[in-house]
Coordinates of C-alpha atoms in Angstrom, one line a residue:
M70 CA 4.9 5.7 -15.4
I71 CA 3.5 3.5 -12.6
V72 CA 0.2 1.6 -12.9
T73 CA -1.7 0.6 -9.8
L74 CA -4.5 -1.9 -9.6
T75 CA -6.9 -1.7 -6.7
P76 CA -9.5 -4.4 -7.1
N77 CA -11.4 -3.5 -3.9
P78 CA -11.1 0.3 -3.5
S79 CA -13.0 2.3 -0.9
I80 CA -14.2 5.7 0.1
D81 CA -12.3 6.4 3.3
R82 CA -14.1 8.5 5.9
A83 CA -11.8 9.6 8.8
I84 CA -13.5 10.7 12.0
V85 CA -11.5 12.4 14.8
I86 CA -12.8 12.0 18.4
D87 CA -11.3 12.7 21.8
A88 CA -11.4 9.0 22.9
L89 CA -13.1 5.9 21.7
L90 CA -15.4 4.3 24.2
R91 CA -17.3 1.2 23.3
G92 CA -21.1 1.6 23.4
E93 CA -21.0 5.4 23.9
V94 CA -22.2 8.3 21.7
H95 CA -19.2 10.3 20.4
R96 CA -19.1 13.8 18.9
A97 CA -16.5 14.2 16.2
T98 CA -14.1 17.1 16.4
S99 CA -13.5 16.9 12.6
S100 CA -13.8 14.5 9.7
R101 CA -12.7 14.1 6.1
I102 CA -13.3 11.9 3.0
D103 CA -10.6 10.6 0.8
P104 CA -10.4 8.1 -2.1
G105 CA -9.0 4.9 -0.6
G106 CA -7.7 1.4 -1.2
K107 CA -4.0 0.6 -1.2
G108 CA -3.3 1.0 -4.9
V109 CA -5.4 4.2 -5.0
N110 CA -3.3 5.6 -2.2
V111 CA -0.1 4.7 -4.0
S112 CA -1.3 6.5 -7.1
R113 CA -2.5 9.5 -5.0
A114 CA 0.9 9.7 -3.3
L115 CA 2.8 9.5 -6.7
A116 CA 0.6 12.1 -8.3
A117 CA 1.0 14.5 -5.4
Q118 CA 4.8 14.2 -5.9
G119 CA 4.6 14.7 -9.6
T120 CA 5.2 11.1 -10.7
A121 CA 3.2 9.8 -13.6
T122 CA 0.7 7.2 -12.6
I123 CA -2.6 5.5 -13.7
A124 CA -5.0 4.0 -11.2
V125 CA -7.0 1.0 -12.4
L126 CA -10.1 0.2 -10.2
P127 CA -13.7 -0.9 -10.4
S128 CA -16.4 1.8 -10.1
G129 CA -20.0 1.3 -9.2
G130 CA -22.9 2.8 -7.3
P131 CA -23.0 6.2 -5.6
E132 CA -19.7 5.6 -3.9
G133 CA -18.2 4.9 -7.4
H134 CA -19.3 8.2 -8.7
L135 CA -17.8 9.9 -5.6
M136 CA -14.6 8.0 -6.1
D137 CA -14.3 9.3 -9.7
E138 CA -14.9 12.8 -8.5
L139 CA -12.4 12.6 -5.7
L140 CA -9.7 11.1 -8.0
D141 CA -10.3 13.8 -10.6
T142 CA -10.0 16.5 -7.9
A143 CA -6.7 14.9 -6.8
G144 CA -5.4 14.9 -10.3
V145 CA -5.0 11.1 -10.5
A146 CA -5.4 9.6 -14.0
R147 CA -7.6 6.5 -13.8
R148 CA -9.1 3.6 -15.8
S149 CA -12.4 2.9 -14.1
V150 CA -14.1 -0.4 -14.8
P151 CA -17.9 -0.3 -14.4
V152 CA -19.3 -2.9 -12.0
A153 CA -22.9 -3.6 -10.9
G154 CA -22.3 -3.3 -7.1
S155 CA -21.4 -0.2 -5.1
L156 CA -17.9 0.5 -3.9
R157 CA -17.3 0.1 -0.1
M158 CA -17.0 2.9 2.4
N159 CA -14.4 2.4 5.2
I160 CA -14.5 4.2 8.5
S161 CA -11.4 5.2 10.4
V162 CA -11.7 6.5 14.0
L163 CA -8.7 8.6 15.0
E164 CA -7.7 9.6 18.5
P165 CA -5.4 12.5 19.4
D166 CA -2.4 10.2 20.2
G167 CA -2.5 8.7 16.7
T168 CA -4.5 5.5 17.7
T169 CA -6.5 4.4 14.6
T170 CA -9.5 2.1 14.7
K171 CA -10.7 0.9 11.3
L172 CA -14.1 -0.5 10.2
N173 CA -13.8 -1.9 6.7
E174 CA -16.7 -3.1 4.5
P175 CA -16.2 -6.2 2.3
G176 CA -16.8 -4.5 -1.1
P177 CA -19.0 -5.4 -4.0
Q178 CA -19.5 -8.9 -5.4
L179 CA -17.8 -9.0 -8.7
S180 CA -18.9 -11.2 -11.6
P181 CA -16.3 -13.3 -13.6
A182 CA -16.8 -10.9 -16.5
E183 CA -16.0 -7.9 -14.2
V184 CA -12.9 -9.6 -12.8
D185 CA -11.7 -10.3 -16.3
A186 CA -12.4 -6.7 -17.3
L187 CA -10.2 -5.5 -14.4
L188 CA -7.3 -7.7 -15.5
T189 CA -7.7 -6.6 -19.1
A190 CA -7.8 -2.9 -18.1
T191 CA -4.6 -3.3 -16.1
L192 CA -2.8 -5.0 -18.9
D193 CA -3.9 -2.3 -21.4
A194 CA -2.8 0.5 -19.0
A195 CA 0.6 -1.2 -18.4
D196 CA 1.8 -0.6 -22.0
G197 CA 4.9 1.4 -21.6
A198 CA 4.8 1.3 -17.7
S199 CA 7.9 0.9 -15.6
W200 CA 6.0 -0.8 -12.8
V201 CA 2.6 -2.4 -12.3
V202 CA 1.6 -2.7 -8.6
A203 CA -1.3 -4.8 -7.4
C204 CA -2.5 -3.8 -3.9
G205 CA -5.0 -4.7 -1.2
S206 CA -7.6 -7.2 -0.5
L207 CA -9.7 -8.9 -3.2
P208 CA -13.4 -8.2 -3.4
P209 CA -16.0 -11.0 -3.2
G210 CA -16.1 -12.9 -6.4
A211 CA -12.4 -12.5 -7.3
P212 CA -10.5 -15.8 -7.2
T213 CA -7.5 -16.1 -4.9
T214 CA -5.3 -16.7 -8.0
F215 CA -6.1 -13.2 -9.3
Y216 CA -2.9 -11.6 -8.3
A217 CA -0.8 -14.6 -9.3
D218 CA -2.5 -14.5 -12.8
L219 CA -1.7 -10.8 -13.0
V220 CA 1.9 -11.3 -12.0
T221 CA 2.4 -14.0 -14.7
R222 CA 0.8 -11.9 -17.5
V223 CA 2.6 -8.7 -16.6
R224 CA 6.0 -10.4 -16.4
E225 CA 5.4 -12.0 -19.7
R226 CA 5.3 -8.5 -21.2
G227 CA 8.7 -7.7 -19.6
I228 CA 7.2 -5.2 -17.1
R229 CA 8.2 -5.2 -13.5
V230 CA 5.4 -6.0 -11.0
A231 CA 5.0 -5.5 -7.3
V232 CA 2.4 -6.9 -4.9
D233 CA 1.2 -5.6 -1.6
S234 CA -1.6 -7.9 -0.2
S235 CA -2.2 -10.5 2.5
G236 CA -4.2 -13.6 3.3
A237 CA -4.8 -16.4 0.8
P238 CA -3.9 -14.5 -2.4
M239 CA -0.4 -13.5 -1.2
P240 CA 1.4 -16.8 -1.1
L241 CA 0.0 -17.6 -4.6
A242 CA 1.2 -14.3 -5.9
V243 CA 4.6 -14.8 -4.3
A244 CA 4.8 -18.2 -6.0
A245 CA 4.4 -16.4 -9.4
R246 CA 7.6 -14.4 -8.6
P247 CA 6.7 -10.7 -8.6
N248 CA 9.8 -8.5 -8.8
L249 CA 8.9 -6.8 -5.5
I250 CA 6.6 -7.4 -2.5
K251 CA 5.9 -5.1 0.4
P252 CA 4.3 -6.8 3.4
N253 CA 4.2 -5.2 6.8
H254 CA 5.6 -7.0 9.8
E255 CA 2.4 -9.0 10.6
E256 CA 1.8 -9.9 6.9
L257 CA 5.3 -11.2 6.5
A258 CA 4.9 -13.4 9.6
E259 CA 1.6 -14.7 8.1
L260 CA 3.3 -15.3 4.7
V261 CA 6.2 -17.3 6.2
G262 CA 4.1 -19.1 8.8
H263 CA 5.8 -18.1 12.1
D264 CA 6.4 -15.1 14.4
L265 CA 9.2 -12.7 13.7
P266 CA 9.9 -10.9 17.0
T267 CA 13.2 -9.3 16.1
L268 CA 14.6 -7.3 13.1
G269 CA 17.0 -10.2 12.6
D270 CA 14.0 -12.6 12.2
V271 CA 12.4 -10.3 9.6
R272 CA 15.7 -10.0 7.7
A273 CA 16.1 -13.8 7.7
A274 CA 12.5 -14.3 6.4
A275 CA 13.0 -11.7 3.7
R276 CA 16.3 -13.3 2.6
D277 CA 14.6 -16.6 2.2
L278 CA 12.0 -15.0 -0.1
V279 CA 14.8 -13.4 -2.1
A280 CA 16.5 -16.8 -2.4
D281 CA 13.2 -18.1 -3.7
G282 CA 13.1 -15.6 -6.6
I283 CA 11.7 -12.3 -5.3
E284 CA 14.1 -9.6 -6.3
V285 CA 13.1 -7.0 -3.6
V286 CA 11.4 -7.6 -0.3
A287 CA 10.5 -4.3 1.5
V288 CA 8.9 -4.7 4.9
S289 CA 7.2 -1.8 6.6
L290 CA 7.7 -2.0 10.4
G291 CA 5.5 0.9 11.7
S292 CA 7.4 3.0 14.2
D293 CA 10.4 0.8 13.7
G294 CA 10.9 2.0 10.2
A295 CA 11.4 -0.3 7.2
L296 CA 13.7 -3.0 6.0
L297 CA 14.7 -3.7 2.4
V298 CA 16.4 -6.9 1.3
T299 CA 17.8 -7.8 -2.1
A300 CA 20.3 -10.5 -3.1
D301 CA 23.1 -8.0 -2.4
E302 CA 22.1 -6.1 0.7
A303 CA 19.8 -5.6 3.7
V304 CA 19.1 -2.0 4.5
H305 CA 17.1 -0.5 7.3
A306 CA 15.7 3.0 7.4
G307 CA 13.7 5.0 10.0
A308 CA 12.6 8.5 10.7
A309 CA 11.6 10.1 14.0
I310 CA 8.0 11.4 14.1
T311 CA 7.0 13.2 17.3
A312 CA 3.4 14.2 16.5
P313 CA 1.7 11.4 14.6
L314 CA -1.9 12.1 13.5
S315 CA -3.0 9.0 11.4
T316 CA -1.3 5.8 10.3
V317 CA -4.0 5.2 7.6
G318 CA -2.3 4.9 4.2
A319 CA 1.2 5.4 5.5
G320 CA 2.4 2.0 4.2
D321 CA 0.9 2.8 0.8
C322 CA 2.8 6.1 0.7
M323 CA 6.0 4.2 1.7
L324 CA 5.4 1.9 -1.3
A325 CA 4.8 4.8 -3.6
G326 CA 8.1 6.4 -2.5
L327 CA 10.0 3.1 -3.0
L328 CA 8.6 2.6 -6.5
H329 CA 9.2 6.3 -7.4
G330 CA 12.9 5.8 -6.3
L331 CA 13.4 2.5 -8.1
S332 CA 11.7 3.8 -11.3
T333 CA 13.9 6.8 -11.4
G334 CA 17.1 4.8 -11.1
M335 CA 17.9 5.3 -7.4
R336 CA 20.0 2.7 -5.6
P337 CA 17.8 0.5 -3.3
A338 CA 19.1 2.2 -0.2
D339 CA 18.2 5.6 -1.5
A340 CA 14.9 4.4 -2.7
L341 CA 14.2 3.1 0.8
A342 CA 15.1 6.4 2.3
T343 CA 12.6 8.1 0.0
A344 CA 10.0 5.5 0.9
V345 CA 10.4 6.0 4.6
T346 CA 10.4 9.8 4.2
W347 CA 7.1 9.6 2.3
G348 CA 5.5 7.1 4.7
S349 CA 6.6 9.1 7.7
A350 CA 5.2 12.3 6.3
A351 CA 1.9 10.6 5.8
V352 CA 1.7 9.8 9.5
T353 CA 1.9 13.5 10.3
L354 CA -1.2 14.2 8.2
P355 CA -4.9 13.8 9.0
G356 CA -7.0 10.8 7.7
S357 CA -5.5 9.2 4.7
R358 CA -4.2 12.4 3.2
V359 CA -1.0 11.9 1.1
P360 CA 2.1 14.1 1.4
T361 CA 3.0 16.8 -1.1
P362 CA 6.6 18.0 -1.5
S363 CA 6.2 20.6 1.2
D364 CA 5.1 17.9 3.7
L365 CA 8.4 16.2 3.3
V366 CA 10.4 19.2 4.6
G367 CA 12.1 18.5 7.9
I368 CA 11.7 14.7 7.7
H369 CA 15.0 12.9 7.6
A370 CA 15.4 9.1 7.1
E371 CA 18.4 7.5 8.8
V372 CA 19.7 4.6 6.7
T373 CA 22.0 1.8 7.9
H374 CA 23.4 -1.2 6.1
S375 CA 24.2 -2.9 9.4
P376 CA 20.8 -3.0 11.3
D377 CA 20.8 -4.4 14.8
P378 CA 19.4 -8.0 14.4
S379 CA 18.5 -8.2 18.1
L380 CA 16.1 -5.2 17.9
V381 CA 12.8 -6.4 19.3
L382 CA 10.0 -5.0 17.1
R383 CA 7.1 -3.1 18.6

């Protein structure tokens, strides 16, 4: 069972238009609403593939009620922590070529008691879990040490923990030594403090993090696939997608596939192939919809243990 923590979840509204023109009135060709936030998306993807998961998240205001209803409809088990503020609603504007423009609200201000309640709910849900994964941005009111504190307390219980975040909380979380981190290309560059223009640069940065005590570094690279680095190997995987619809949540589905693979005993290379398959399938779906088993059909991840270090990343 995999527990996800999303301290700043959202209702994700995806609006499809022909072309985005600043300052103009647009008529949508379609729209959809999904429960969102990185950890919520991970749990949704796991549940859609039949993997046991519990999503821990705050819930408040009308958007909180809607979130609960959407997760129930999706069959995602949850531990909702009541908060005084309303959850945020994020807007994604999608164009036919797959271009995605996102407008993200900051989220509710959490009190110290609400922050503590989120941490306690996560630790309670983690009893018997194979992984705990902490994902996304922190809401106003949460200290930048929140993820680092969670990593320390989860690891004290002998449970594996993963972190997928960015900004100020991420280096603090990394210093607490989670078992796994999953930055994207830009987030990894931010974490190490310099640009990473080639696949070789990404591999070197990931190896440095592994040398510092992170067991698994998995880097999502968008259309360039993904790279997984451990103390024993560096593996690259990619899948060709000819008709992308939306990139929203694709990295979260990749993380879900990776954790699914690792929790079921797959070798890291096979888990990465599963991760890329799930993430690539998500790109073919509208909005932040997560793939079901039927959506994976026809998607093949190419895996190599000898990635080209000179590849310039897009």
